[in-house]
CSV table of C-alpha atoms and ligand atoms in Angstrom, one decimal:
chain,number,residue,atom,x,y,z
A,1,MET,CA,113.7,147.6,209.2
A,2,LYS,CA,110.6,149.8,209.1
A,3,GLU,CA,110.2,150.3,205.2
A,4,ASN,CA,110.3,146.6,204.7
A,5,SER,CA,107.0,146.1,206.4
A,6,PHE,CA,105.3,148.5,204.4
A,7,VAL,CA,102.5,147.3,201.7
A,8,SER,CA,103.3,148.8,198.4
A,9,SER,CA,100.9,151.9,197.0
A,10,ASP,CA,100.1,149.2,194.2
A,11,GLU,CA,99.1,146.7,196.4
A,12,ILE,CA,96.7,149.1,198.3
A,13,ARG,CA,95.4,150.4,195.2
A,14,ALA,CA,94.5,146.9,193.8
A,15,ALA,CA,93.1,146.0,197.4
A,16,PHE,CA,91.0,149.2,197.0
A,17,SER,CA,89.8,148.8,193.7
A,18,ALA,CA,88.4,145.3,194.6
A,19,ALA,CA,86.8,146.5,197.7
A,20,MET,CA,84.9,149.4,195.6
A,21,SER,CA,83.7,146.7,193.0
A,22,ALA,CA,82.3,144.4,195.8
A,23,MET,CA,80.6,147.6,197.3
A,24,TYR,CA,79.1,148.8,194.0
A,25,ARG,CA,78.0,145.5,193.0
A,26,THR,CA,75.9,144.9,196.1
A,27,GLU,CA,74.7,148.7,195.7
A,28,VAL,CA,73.9,148.6,192.0
A,29,PRO,CA,73.3,145.1,190.9
A,30,ALA,CA,73.1,145.9,187.2
A,31,TYR,CA,76.8,146.5,187.6
A,32,GLY,CA,77.4,142.9,188.6
A,33,THR,CA,75.5,141.6,185.6
A,34,LEU,CA,77.5,144.2,183.3
A,35,MET,CA,80.8,142.5,184.8
A,36,GLU,CA,79.7,139.0,184.1
A,37,LEU,CA,78.8,139.8,180.5
A,38,VAL,CA,82.0,141.8,179.7
A,39,GLY,CA,83.7,138.7,181.4
A,40,GLN,CA,82.0,136.4,178.9
A,41,VAL,CA,82.5,138.7,176.0
A,42,ASN,CA,86.4,138.9,176.7
A,43,ALA,CA,86.8,135.0,177.0
A,44,GLU,CA,85.3,134.5,173.7
A,45,THR,CA,87.0,137.4,172.1
A,46,LEU,CA,90.3,135.8,173.0
A,47,ALA,CA,89.3,132.3,172.4
A,48,ALA,CA,88.2,133.7,168.6
A,49,ASP,CA,91.7,135.5,168.5
A,50,PRO,CA,94.7,133.4,169.8
A,51,ASP,CA,96.8,136.4,168.2
A,52,LEU,CA,95.5,138.8,170.5
A,53,GLN,CA,95.8,136.6,173.4
A,54,ALA,CA,99.7,135.8,172.7
A,55,ARG,CA,100.1,139.8,172.3
A,56,LEU,CA,98.5,140.6,175.5
A,57,GLU,CA,100.6,137.8,177.3
A,58,ASP,CA,103.6,138.6,175.9
A,59,THR,CA,103.5,142.3,176.9
A,60,ASP,CA,102.2,141.2,180.4
A,61,SER,CA,98.8,143.0,179.8
A,62,LEU,CA,96.4,139.7,179.8
A,63,GLU,CA,96.0,139.8,183.9
A,64,ARG,CA,95.0,143.3,184.2
A,65,ILE,CA,92.2,143.3,181.9
A,66,SER,CA,89.6,141.3,183.9
A,67,GLU,CA,90.8,143.3,186.9
A,68,GLU,CA,90.4,146.7,185.3
A,69,ARG,CA,87.9,149.3,185.8
A,70,HIS,CA,87.7,153.1,186.5
A,71,GLY,CA,85.0,155.0,188.2
A,72,ALA,CA,83.8,158.6,188.8
A,73,ILE,CA,83.1,160.9,191.7
A,74,ARG,CA,82.2,164.7,191.6
A,75,LEU,CA,83.4,166.9,194.7
A,76,GLY,CA,82.3,170.2,196.0
A,77,THR,CA,85.2,172.2,197.3
A,78,PRO,CA,88.5,172.7,196.7
A,79,ALA,CA,89.4,171.4,200.3
A,80,GLU,CA,87.6,168.0,199.3
A,81,LEU,CA,89.9,167.9,196.2
A,82,SER,CA,93.2,168.3,197.6
A,83,MET,CA,92.6,165.8,200.5
A,84,MET,CA,91.4,163.3,197.6
A,85,ARG,CA,94.7,163.8,196.1
A,86,ARG,CA,96.4,163.1,199.3
A,87,VAL,CA,94.1,160.0,199.8
A,88,PHE,CA,94.8,158.8,196.3
A,89,ALA,CA,98.4,159.4,196.4
A,90,VAL,CA,98.5,156.5,199.3
A,91,MET,CA,97.1,154.2,196.5
A,92,GLY,CA,100.1,155.3,194.0
A,93,MET,CA,97.2,157.3,192.2
A,94,HIS,CA,98.4,160.8,190.7
A,95,PRO,CA,96.2,163.6,188.8
A,96,VAL,CA,96.9,163.3,185.0
A,97,GLY,CA,95.3,165.6,182.4
A,98,TYR,CA,93.1,168.2,182.6
A,99,TYR,CA,89.4,168.1,181.6
A,100,ASP,CA,87.1,171.2,181.0
A,101,LEU,CA,83.4,170.3,180.5
A,102,SER,CA,82.0,173.7,180.9
A,103,THR,CA,81.7,173.8,176.9
A,104,ALA,CA,79.7,170.4,177.1
A,105,GLY,CA,77.3,172.5,179.5
A,106,VAL,CA,78.3,170.5,182.5
A,107,PRO,CA,79.7,172.8,185.1
A,108,VAL,CA,82.6,170.7,186.5
A,109,HIS,CA,86.4,170.2,185.5
A,110,SER,CA,88.5,167.3,186.1
A,111,THR,CA,91.2,165.1,186.2
A,112,ALA,CA,91.8,161.5,186.4
A,113,PHE,CA,93.6,159.8,189.3
A,114,ARG,CA,95.3,157.0,188.2
A,115,PRO,CA,98.9,155.0,188.4
A,116,VAL,CA,101.8,156.0,186.4
A,117,GLY,CA,104.7,154.1,184.9
A,118,ASP,CA,104.3,150.9,183.1
A,119,ALA,CA,105.0,148.7,186.1
A,120,SER,CA,102.0,150.2,188.5
A,121,LEU,CA,100.0,150.2,185.4
A,122,LYS,CA,100.6,146.4,184.9
A,123,LYS,CA,100.0,145.7,188.6
A,124,ASN,CA,96.5,147.5,188.6
A,125,PRO,CA,95.4,150.5,186.3
A,126,PHE,CA,92.5,151.7,188.5
A,127,ARG,CA,91.5,155.0,187.7
A,128,VAL,CA,88.7,157.5,189.1
A,129,PHE,CA,87.6,160.3,186.7
A,130,THR,CA,87.4,163.1,189.6
A,131,SER,CA,85.3,166.4,189.0
A,132,LEU,CA,85.1,169.6,190.9
A,133,LEU,CA,82.1,171.5,190.8
A,134,ARG,CA,82.3,175.1,189.6
A,135,LEU,CA,80.0,177.0,191.4
A,136,ASP,CA,81.3,180.1,189.8
A,137,LEU,CA,79.4,179.1,186.7
A,138,ILE,CA,76.1,179.1,188.4
A,139,ALA,CA,74.4,182.4,187.7
A,140,ASP,CA,72.3,182.6,190.8
A,141,GLU,CA,74.1,184.4,193.4
A,142,THR,CA,72.0,183.7,196.4
A,143,LEU,CA,71.9,179.9,195.3
A,144,ARG,CA,75.7,179.8,195.0
A,145,THR,CA,76.0,181.3,198.5
A,146,GLU,CA,73.8,178.6,199.9
A,147,ALA,CA,75.3,175.9,198.3
A,148,GLU,CA,79.0,176.9,199.3
A,149,GLN,CA,77.5,177.1,203.0
A,150,ILE,CA,76.0,173.6,202.9
A,151,LEU,CA,79.1,172.1,201.2
A,152,SER,CA,81.5,173.9,204.0
A,153,LYS,CA,79.8,171.7,206.7
A,154,ARG,CA,80.3,168.4,205.4
A,155,GLN,CA,83.5,166.0,205.9
A,156,ILE,CA,83.4,163.5,203.4
A,157,PHE,CA,86.3,161.6,204.9
A,158,THR,CA,86.4,159.5,208.2
A,159,SER,CA,88.8,160.7,210.7
A,160,GLY,CA,90.6,157.2,210.3
A,161,ALA,CA,90.9,158.0,206.5
A,162,VAL,CA,92.8,161.4,207.5
A,163,ALA,CA,95.0,160.1,209.9
A,164,LEU,CA,96.2,157.1,208.0
A,165,THR,CA,96.9,159.1,205.0
A,166,GLU,CA,98.7,161.8,207.3
A,167,LYS,CA,100.6,158.5,208.8
A,168,ALA,CA,101.5,157.2,205.2
A,169,GLU,CA,102.7,160.7,204.2
A,170,ARG,CA,104.8,161.1,207.7
A,171,GLU,CA,106.2,157.5,207.7
A,172,GLY,CA,106.5,156.9,203.8
A,173,GLY,CA,103.8,154.1,203.6
A,174,LEU,CA,101.7,151.5,205.8
A,175,ASP,CA,102.1,148.4,207.0
A,176,LYS,CA,99.5,145.4,206.5
A,177,ALA,CA,97.0,146.1,209.2
A,178,ASP,CA,97.2,149.9,208.6
A,179,ALA,CA,96.6,149.3,204.7
A,180,GLU,CA,93.6,147.3,205.3
A,181,ARG,CA,92.0,149.7,207.8
A,182,PHE,CA,93.0,152.7,205.1
A,183,VAL,CA,91.2,150.7,202.5
A,184,ALA,CA,88.0,150.3,204.7
A,185,GLU,CA,88.2,154.0,205.7
A,186,ALA,CA,88.7,155.4,202.5
A,187,LEU,CA,85.8,153.1,201.0
A,188,GLU,CA,83.7,155.1,203.3
A,189,THR,CA,83.8,158.4,201.4
A,190,PHE,CA,82.4,156.6,198.3
A,191,ARG,CA,79.6,155.0,199.6
A,192,TRP,CA,76.1,156.0,198.6
A,193,HIS,CA,73.5,157.9,201.0
A,194,ASP,CA,70.1,157.6,200.7
A,195,LYS,CA,69.5,160.1,203.4
A,196,ALA,CA,70.1,163.5,201.7
A,197,LYS,CA,71.8,166.6,203.6
A,198,VAL,CA,69.2,169.0,202.2
A,199,SER,CA,65.3,169.6,202.7
A,200,PRO,CA,63.2,168.8,199.7
A,201,GLU,CA,62.9,172.5,198.6
A,202,MET,CA,66.4,173.0,198.6
A,203,TYR,CA,67.0,169.9,196.7
A,204,GLN,CA,64.6,171.4,194.0
A,205,ARG,CA,66.3,174.7,193.9
A,206,LEU,CA,69.4,172.9,193.3
A,207,HIS,CA,68.0,170.6,190.8
A,208,ASP,CA,66.5,173.5,188.8
A,209,ALA,CA,69.9,175.3,188.5
A,210,HIS,CA,71.8,172.1,187.2
A,211,ARG,CA,71.0,168.1,188.1
A,212,LEU,CA,74.5,167.8,188.6
A,213,ILE,CA,74.5,170.5,191.6
A,214,ALA,CA,72.0,168.7,193.2
A,215,ASP,CA,73.9,165.5,193.0
A,216,VAL,CA,76.9,167.0,194.5
A,217,VAL,CA,75.6,169.5,197.1
A,218,SER,CA,72.7,167.4,198.3
A,219,PHE,CA,74.6,164.4,200.2
A,220,LYS,CA,77.1,163.6,202.6
A,221,GLY,CA,79.6,162.4,200.4
A,222,PRO,CA,80.4,161.9,196.7
A,223,HIS,CA,79.3,158.6,196.1
A,224,ILE,CA,81.0,156.6,193.3
A,225,ASN,CA,78.9,157.2,190.3
A,226,HIS,CA,79.6,154.4,188.0
A,227,LEU,CA,82.4,151.6,187.7
A,228,THR,CA,83.4,150.8,184.3
A,229,PRO,CA,84.9,147.5,183.5
A,230,ARG,CA,87.1,147.2,180.3
A,231,THR,CA,86.0,145.1,177.3
A,232,LEU,CA,87.9,143.6,174.5
A,233,ASP,CA,84.7,144.0,172.2
A,234,ILE,CA,82.4,146.9,173.2
A,235,ASP,CA,80.1,146.5,170.1
A,236,ALA,CA,79.5,142.6,171.2
A,237,VAL,CA,78.7,144.0,174.7
A,238,GLN,CA,76.7,146.9,173.4
A,239,ALA,CA,74.7,144.5,171.1
A,240,ARG,CA,74.1,141.9,174.3
A,241,MET,CA,73.2,144.4,177.0
A,242,PRO,CA,69.2,144.2,176.0
A,243,ASP,CA,69.3,140.4,176.5
A,244,HIS,CA,70.2,140.8,179.9
A,245,ALA,CA,67.8,143.4,180.7
A,246,ILE,CA,70.2,146.4,180.6
A,247,ALA,CA,69.4,149.4,177.9
A,248,PRO,CA,72.5,150.7,176.8
A,249,LYS,CA,72.9,154.4,175.8
A,250,ALA,CA,72.0,155.2,171.9
A,251,ILE,CA,75.5,155.3,170.7
A,252,VAL,CA,79.1,154.4,171.5
A,253,GLU,CA,81.4,157.5,172.4
A,254,GLY,CA,84.5,157.9,170.8
A,255,PRO,CA,86.3,156.4,167.6
A,256,PRO,CA,84.2,154.2,165.4
A,257,THR,CA,84.4,150.3,165.4
A,258,ARG,CA,88.0,149.7,163.7
A,259,LYS,CA,90.6,146.7,163.2
A,260,CYS,CA,93.4,148.8,165.3
A,261,ALA,CA,91.5,150.0,168.4
A,262,ILE,CA,92.5,153.8,168.9
A,263,LEU,CA,92.0,156.0,172.3
A,264,LEU,CA,88.6,155.0,174.0
A,265,ARG,CA,85.1,153.9,173.1
A,266,GLN,CA,82.7,153.8,175.9
A,267,THR,CA,79.2,153.1,176.4
A,268,SER,CA,76.9,153.2,179.5
A,269,PHE,CA,73.5,152.3,180.7
A,270,LYS,CA,71.0,155.1,182.0
A,271,ALA,CA,71.3,156.4,185.7
A,272,LEU,CA,69.0,154.7,188.3
A,273,GLU,CA,66.1,156.3,189.4
A,274,GLU,CA,66.7,155.9,193.4
A,275,LEU,CA,64.6,156.5,196.5
A,276,VAL,CA,66.1,159.0,198.5
A,277,SER,CA,64.5,161.0,201.5
A,278,PHE,CA,64.8,164.7,202.1
A,279,GLN,CA,64.8,166.2,205.9
A,280,ALA,CA,62.7,169.3,206.3
A,281,ALA,CA,63.6,172.0,208.7
A,282,ASP,CA,61.3,170.4,211.5
A,283,GLY,CA,63.6,167.2,211.4
A,284,SER,CA,60.5,165.3,209.4
A,285,TRP,CA,61.9,163.1,206.7
A,286,HIS,CA,60.3,163.1,203.0
A,287,ALA,CA,60.1,160.4,200.3
A,288,GLY,CA,61.7,161.5,197.3
A,289,SER,CA,64.1,160.5,194.5
A,290,HIS,CA,67.4,161.0,192.7
A,291,THR,CA,69.0,159.7,189.6
A,292,ALA,CA,72.7,159.4,189.9
A,293,ARG,CA,74.3,155.8,189.4
A,294,PHE,CA,75.0,154.5,186.2
A,295,GLY,CA,77.0,151.7,184.5
A,296,GLU,CA,79.7,152.0,182.0
A,297,ILE,CA,81.8,149.7,179.9
A,298,GLU,CA,85.0,150.9,177.8
A,299,GLN,CA,87.5,149.3,175.2
A,300,ARG,CA,90.7,150.9,175.2
A,301,GLY,CA,92.9,151.2,172.2
A,302,ILE,CA,96.3,152.9,171.5
A,303,ALA,CA,97.7,156.3,173.0
A,304,LEU,CA,97.9,159.0,170.2
A,305,THR,CA,100.9,161.5,170.0
A,306,PRO,CA,99.8,164.7,169.7
A,307,LYS,CA,99.6,164.5,166.0
A,308,GLY,CA,97.3,161.6,166.1
A,309,ARG,CA,95.1,163.3,168.6
A,310,ALA,CA,94.7,166.5,166.3
A,311,LEU,CA,93.7,163.9,163.4
A,312,TYR,CA,91.2,162.4,165.8
A,313,ASP,CA,89.8,165.3,166.9
A,314,GLU,CA,89.4,166.8,163.3
A,315,LEU,CA,87.8,163.6,162.2
A,316,LEU,CA,85.5,163.5,165.1
A,317,ASN,CA,84.5,167.1,164.6
A,318,ALA,CA,84.0,166.3,160.9
A,319,SER,CA,81.6,163.5,161.7
A,320,ARG,CA,79.6,165.6,164.3
A,321,ASN,CA,79.1,168.5,161.7
A,322,ILE,CA,77.2,166.0,159.5
A,323,VAL,CA,75.1,164.2,162.4
A,324,ARG,CA,75.2,165.2,165.8
A,325,PRO,CA,73.9,162.1,168.0
A,326,ALA,CA,70.6,162.7,169.3
A,327,ALA,CA,70.0,161.5,173.0
A,328,ASP,CA,66.8,159.5,172.2
A,329,GLY,CA,68.9,157.3,169.8
A,330,SER,CA,66.6,158.3,166.7
A,331,ASN,CA,69.8,159.2,164.2
A,332,ALA,CA,72.3,156.4,165.9
A,333,ALA,CA,72.6,154.8,162.9
A,334,ALA,CA,73.2,157.9,160.6
A,335,TYR,CA,75.5,158.8,163.4
A,336,GLU,CA,77.6,155.5,162.9
A,337,LYS,CA,77.8,155.9,159.3
A,338,ALA,CA,79.0,159.4,159.2
A,339,LEU,CA,81.3,158.5,161.9
A,340,ALA,CA,83.0,155.4,160.0
A,341,GLU,CA,83.1,157.7,157.0
A,342,ALA,CA,85.0,160.5,158.2
A,343,PHE,CA,87.5,158.0,160.1
A,344,VAL,CA,88.7,156.6,156.7
A,345,PRO,CA,91.8,158.7,156.7
A,346,PHE,CA,93.0,157.3,159.9
A,347,PRO,CA,95.3,154.7,159.0
A,348,ASP,CA,93.9,151.2,160.4
A,349,THR,CA,97.0,149.0,160.6
A,350,TRP,CA,99.5,149.3,163.5
A,351,ALA,CA,102.5,149.9,161.0
A,352,GLY,CA,100.5,152.5,159.3
A,353,ILE,CA,99.8,154.1,162.6
A,354,ARG,CA,103.4,154.0,163.3
A,355,ALA,CA,104.8,155.1,160.0
A,356,GLU,CA,102.8,158.5,160.3
A,357,GLY,CA,103.8,159.1,163.9
A,358,LEU,CA,100.1,158.8,165.3
A,359,GLY,CA,100.5,156.7,168.1
A,360,TYR,CA,102.7,155.4,170.9
A,361,PHE,CA,104.1,151.6,170.8
A,362,ALA,CA,106.4,149.7,173.4
A,363,TYR,CA,109.5,148.3,171.5
A,364,SER,CA,110.7,145.1,172.6
A,365,LEU,CA,113.4,142.5,171.3
A,366,THR,CA,111.9,139.5,168.8
A,367,ALA,CA,113.3,135.8,169.6
A,368,LYS,CA,115.6,136.4,166.8
A,369,GLY,CA,116.6,140.0,168.3
A,370,ARG,CA,117.3,138.1,171.8
A,371,LYS,CA,120.0,136.2,169.7
A,372,THR,CA,121.6,138.7,168.0
A,373,LYS,CA,124.1,141.4,168.7
A,374,VAL,CA,124.1,144.5,166.7
A,375,ASP,CA,126.1,148.0,166.5
A,376,ALA,CA,124.1,150.4,168.3
A,377,ALA,CA,124.2,152.9,165.2
A,378,LYS,CA,121.4,150.8,163.5
A,379,SER,CA,117.9,152.8,163.0
A,380,LEU,CA,115.0,151.5,164.8
A,381,ASP,CA,113.3,151.1,161.5
A,382,SER,CA,115.9,148.8,160.2
A,383,LEU,CA,116.0,146.8,163.7
A,384,ILE,CA,112.4,146.4,162.8
A,385,GLU,CA,112.9,145.3,159.0
A,386,GLY,CA,115.6,142.9,160.1
A,387,GLY,CA,113.3,141.4,162.4
A,388,LEU,CA,115.0,142.2,165.5
A,389,VAL,CA,112.6,144.5,167.1
A,390,GLN,CA,109.0,144.5,167.3
A,391,PHE,CA,106.6,147.0,168.6
A,392,ASP,CA,103.1,146.7,170.4
A,393,PRO,CA,100.6,149.5,170.9
A,394,ILE,CA,100.7,151.5,174.3
A,395,VAL,CA,97.1,151.5,176.0
A,396,TYR,CA,95.5,154.8,176.3
A,397,GLU,CA,95.0,155.4,179.7
A,398,ASP,CA,93.1,158.5,179.9
A,399,PHE,CA,89.5,159.8,179.2
A,400,LEU,CA,88.3,161.9,176.3
A,401,PRO,CA,86.4,165.2,177.0
A,402,VAL,CA,83.7,164.8,174.5
A,403,SER,CA,82.8,161.5,175.3
A,404,ALA,CA,83.0,162.1,179.0
A,405,ALA,CA,80.3,164.9,178.1
A,406,GLY,CA,78.2,162.5,176.2
A,407,ILE,CA,78.3,160.1,179.3
A,408,PHE,CA,77.6,163.1,181.4
A,409,GLN,CA,74.9,164.3,179.2
A,410,SER,CA,73.2,160.9,178.7
A,411,ASN,CA,73.0,160.7,182.5
A,412,LEU,CA,71.6,164.2,183.2
A,413,GLY,CA,68.6,163.9,180.6
A,414,ASP,CA,68.0,166.1,177.7
A,415,ASP,CA,66.5,169.0,179.8
A,416,ALA,CA,69.6,169.3,181.4
A,417,ALA,CA,71.5,170.5,178.5
A,418,GLN,CA,72.5,174.0,179.1
A,419,GLU,CA,74.9,176.3,177.5
A,420,PHE,CA,78.2,177.7,179.4
A,421,VAL,CA,80.7,179.7,177.8
A,422,ALA,CA,83.9,177.7,177.4
A,423,SER,CA,86.0,178.7,180.4
A,424,PRO,CA,88.9,176.1,181.0
A,425,ASN,CA,90.7,177.3,184.3
A,426,GLN,CA,93.6,174.6,184.6
A,427,GLN,CA,95.5,177.2,186.8
A,428,ARG,CA,92.6,177.3,189.0
A,429,PHE,CA,92.1,173.7,189.3
A,430,GLU,CA,95.6,173.1,190.2
A,431,LEU,CA,95.9,175.6,192.9
A,432,ASP,CA,92.5,174.0,194.6
A,433,LEU,CA,94.3,170.6,194.0
A,434,GLY,CA,97.6,171.5,195.3
A,435,ALA,CA,99.5,170.2,192.7
A,436,LYS,CA,100.0,170.3,189.1
A,437,VAL,CA,98.3,167.5,186.8
A,438,LEU,CA,100.8,165.3,184.9
A,439,ASN,CA,100.8,166.0,181.2
A,440,GLU,CA,99.4,162.5,179.4
A,441,PHE,CA,101.6,162.9,176.0
A,442,GLU,CA,104.9,163.4,178.0
A,443,HIS,CA,103.9,160.3,179.9
A,444,TYR,CA,103.3,158.1,177.0
A,445,ALA,CA,106.7,159.8,175.0
A,446,GLY,CA,108.4,158.6,178.3
A,447,ILE,CA,107.3,154.9,178.2
A,448,GLU,CA,108.1,154.7,174.5
A,449,GLN,CA,111.5,156.0,175.0
A,450,ALA,CA,112.5,153.9,177.7
A,451,SER,CA,111.4,150.7,175.8
A,452,ILE,CA,113.6,151.9,172.8
A,453,ALA,CA,116.7,152.4,175.1
A,454,ASP,CA,115.9,148.9,176.7
A,455,CYS,CA,116.2,147.4,173.3
A,456,VAL,CA,119.3,149.2,172.1
A,457,GLN,CA,120.8,148.2,175.3
A,458,MET,CA,120.2,144.6,175.0
A,459,LEU,CA,121.1,144.4,171.6
A,460,SER,CA,124.4,145.9,172.3
A,461,CYS,CA,125.2,143.7,174.7
A,462,ALA,CA,123.2,140.3,173.9
A,463,GLU,CA,125.6,137.3,173.5
A,464,ALA,CA,125.1,136.1,169.5
A,465,ALA,CA,124.2,132.6,170.0
A,466,GLU,CA,124.6,131.4,166.6
B,1,OOG,C1,81.9,161.1,184.7
B,1,OOG,C2,81.7,161.0,183.3
B,1,OOG,C3,83.2,161.0,182.8
B,1,OOG,C4,84.3,159.0,181.7
B,1,OOG,O1,84.5,157.7,181.4
B,1,OOG,O2,84.0,159.6,180.5
B,1,OOG,C5,83.7,159.5,182.8
B,1,OOG,C6,80.9,161.7,185.7
B,1,OOG,O3,79.8,161.5,185.4
B,1,OOG,O4,81.0,161.9,186.6
B,1,OOG,O5,83.9,158.8,183.8
B,2,NI,NI1,83.4,156.7,183.3
């Protein structure tokens, strides 16, 4: 049977994530150094906290962590975005969430392509933060038209990648040989090209309009601009980066250090200045440079409910009203202090977060629960109190717009700070994407509900052993 010979989309994604990591490691050696440091810190964290290790093992999430990473790309046209969606779909990665970064002075809007569903996430949670350039936010109309023309001429996908994507769509999957070819072909889109597609003058004009516009328009493709391993202790990695000759950005983005990690904390090291050559109208090549690619690490915590997220946003804003982090790090200590103080009202125990309905949890039976039969009418709280059901935080799999803006900014330099009027346009984005983006809250709520339903079902048919 044909279907039986298909490789699962989870396996294709895992192979692609590994191939991307290997490629980026050779392109940006500091990424390899960071991976090793993260590996060390994770091993130390687990050794020092057997409880954490046991919970991660129990919830089948230990294995995914060492393989876990996200990347980011910036696309130039609607056609590129919709084709990218189809390529990612072959790997079981779907658009989740809409992020408007115009408010932060970055002329893009974005989504995250990632696996959805508990089983796929456990297999390999690789995600790619994908931005689409918004030329409509560029004031200079001549430049906008020229940029559009340059972009319309490029083809960021190999013909093999397109053909195999179409084949997967037509036949419902890819066999082993095709899947291997697909991974190699798709990887080409993300490769770095040190020969720009534009003249030195055009690069300068694009750069003057916004560094990010130059990054998107000047090149043959949307080079992967960072890959981010997941750490279990971001403060430790941040503190130890300088020992490994890596200079981290001034502050960690996101919530403060806490016992119970919430959402997402991220930090990065600055983009490298890389040698690039530009081709003049007479065909001659000219040496120049471009800063694009950097490294980042992240620590993931519990996914918050809309109520929890509103509280997070409120507290983050409150702290930023007191101290706004300066790019040069001069007020980093004051910022950290204000952040920690602002977050005092956010409960810092799992039970507290659960009691106030701030986070999503996965419920499972305890050893006692597995041996007990209970009538279905009992409330979840009483099952927990009775020691039959336990709960674990559901990991936040998405991104945070304020943090993303901070990461963008730290790599664009201070001079790039520009004001745009906030203009979210999810409808336009979805039209260009050719699909709707998934609502992240509904997704987490679904995972939580399914875990509760499983417990209830298992309790009502469990064989009472004693
Ligand atoms: C993407 C920045 C966003 C994150 O982790 O928040 C991001 C970019 O610089 O293209 O990756
Ligand atoms: Ni990132």
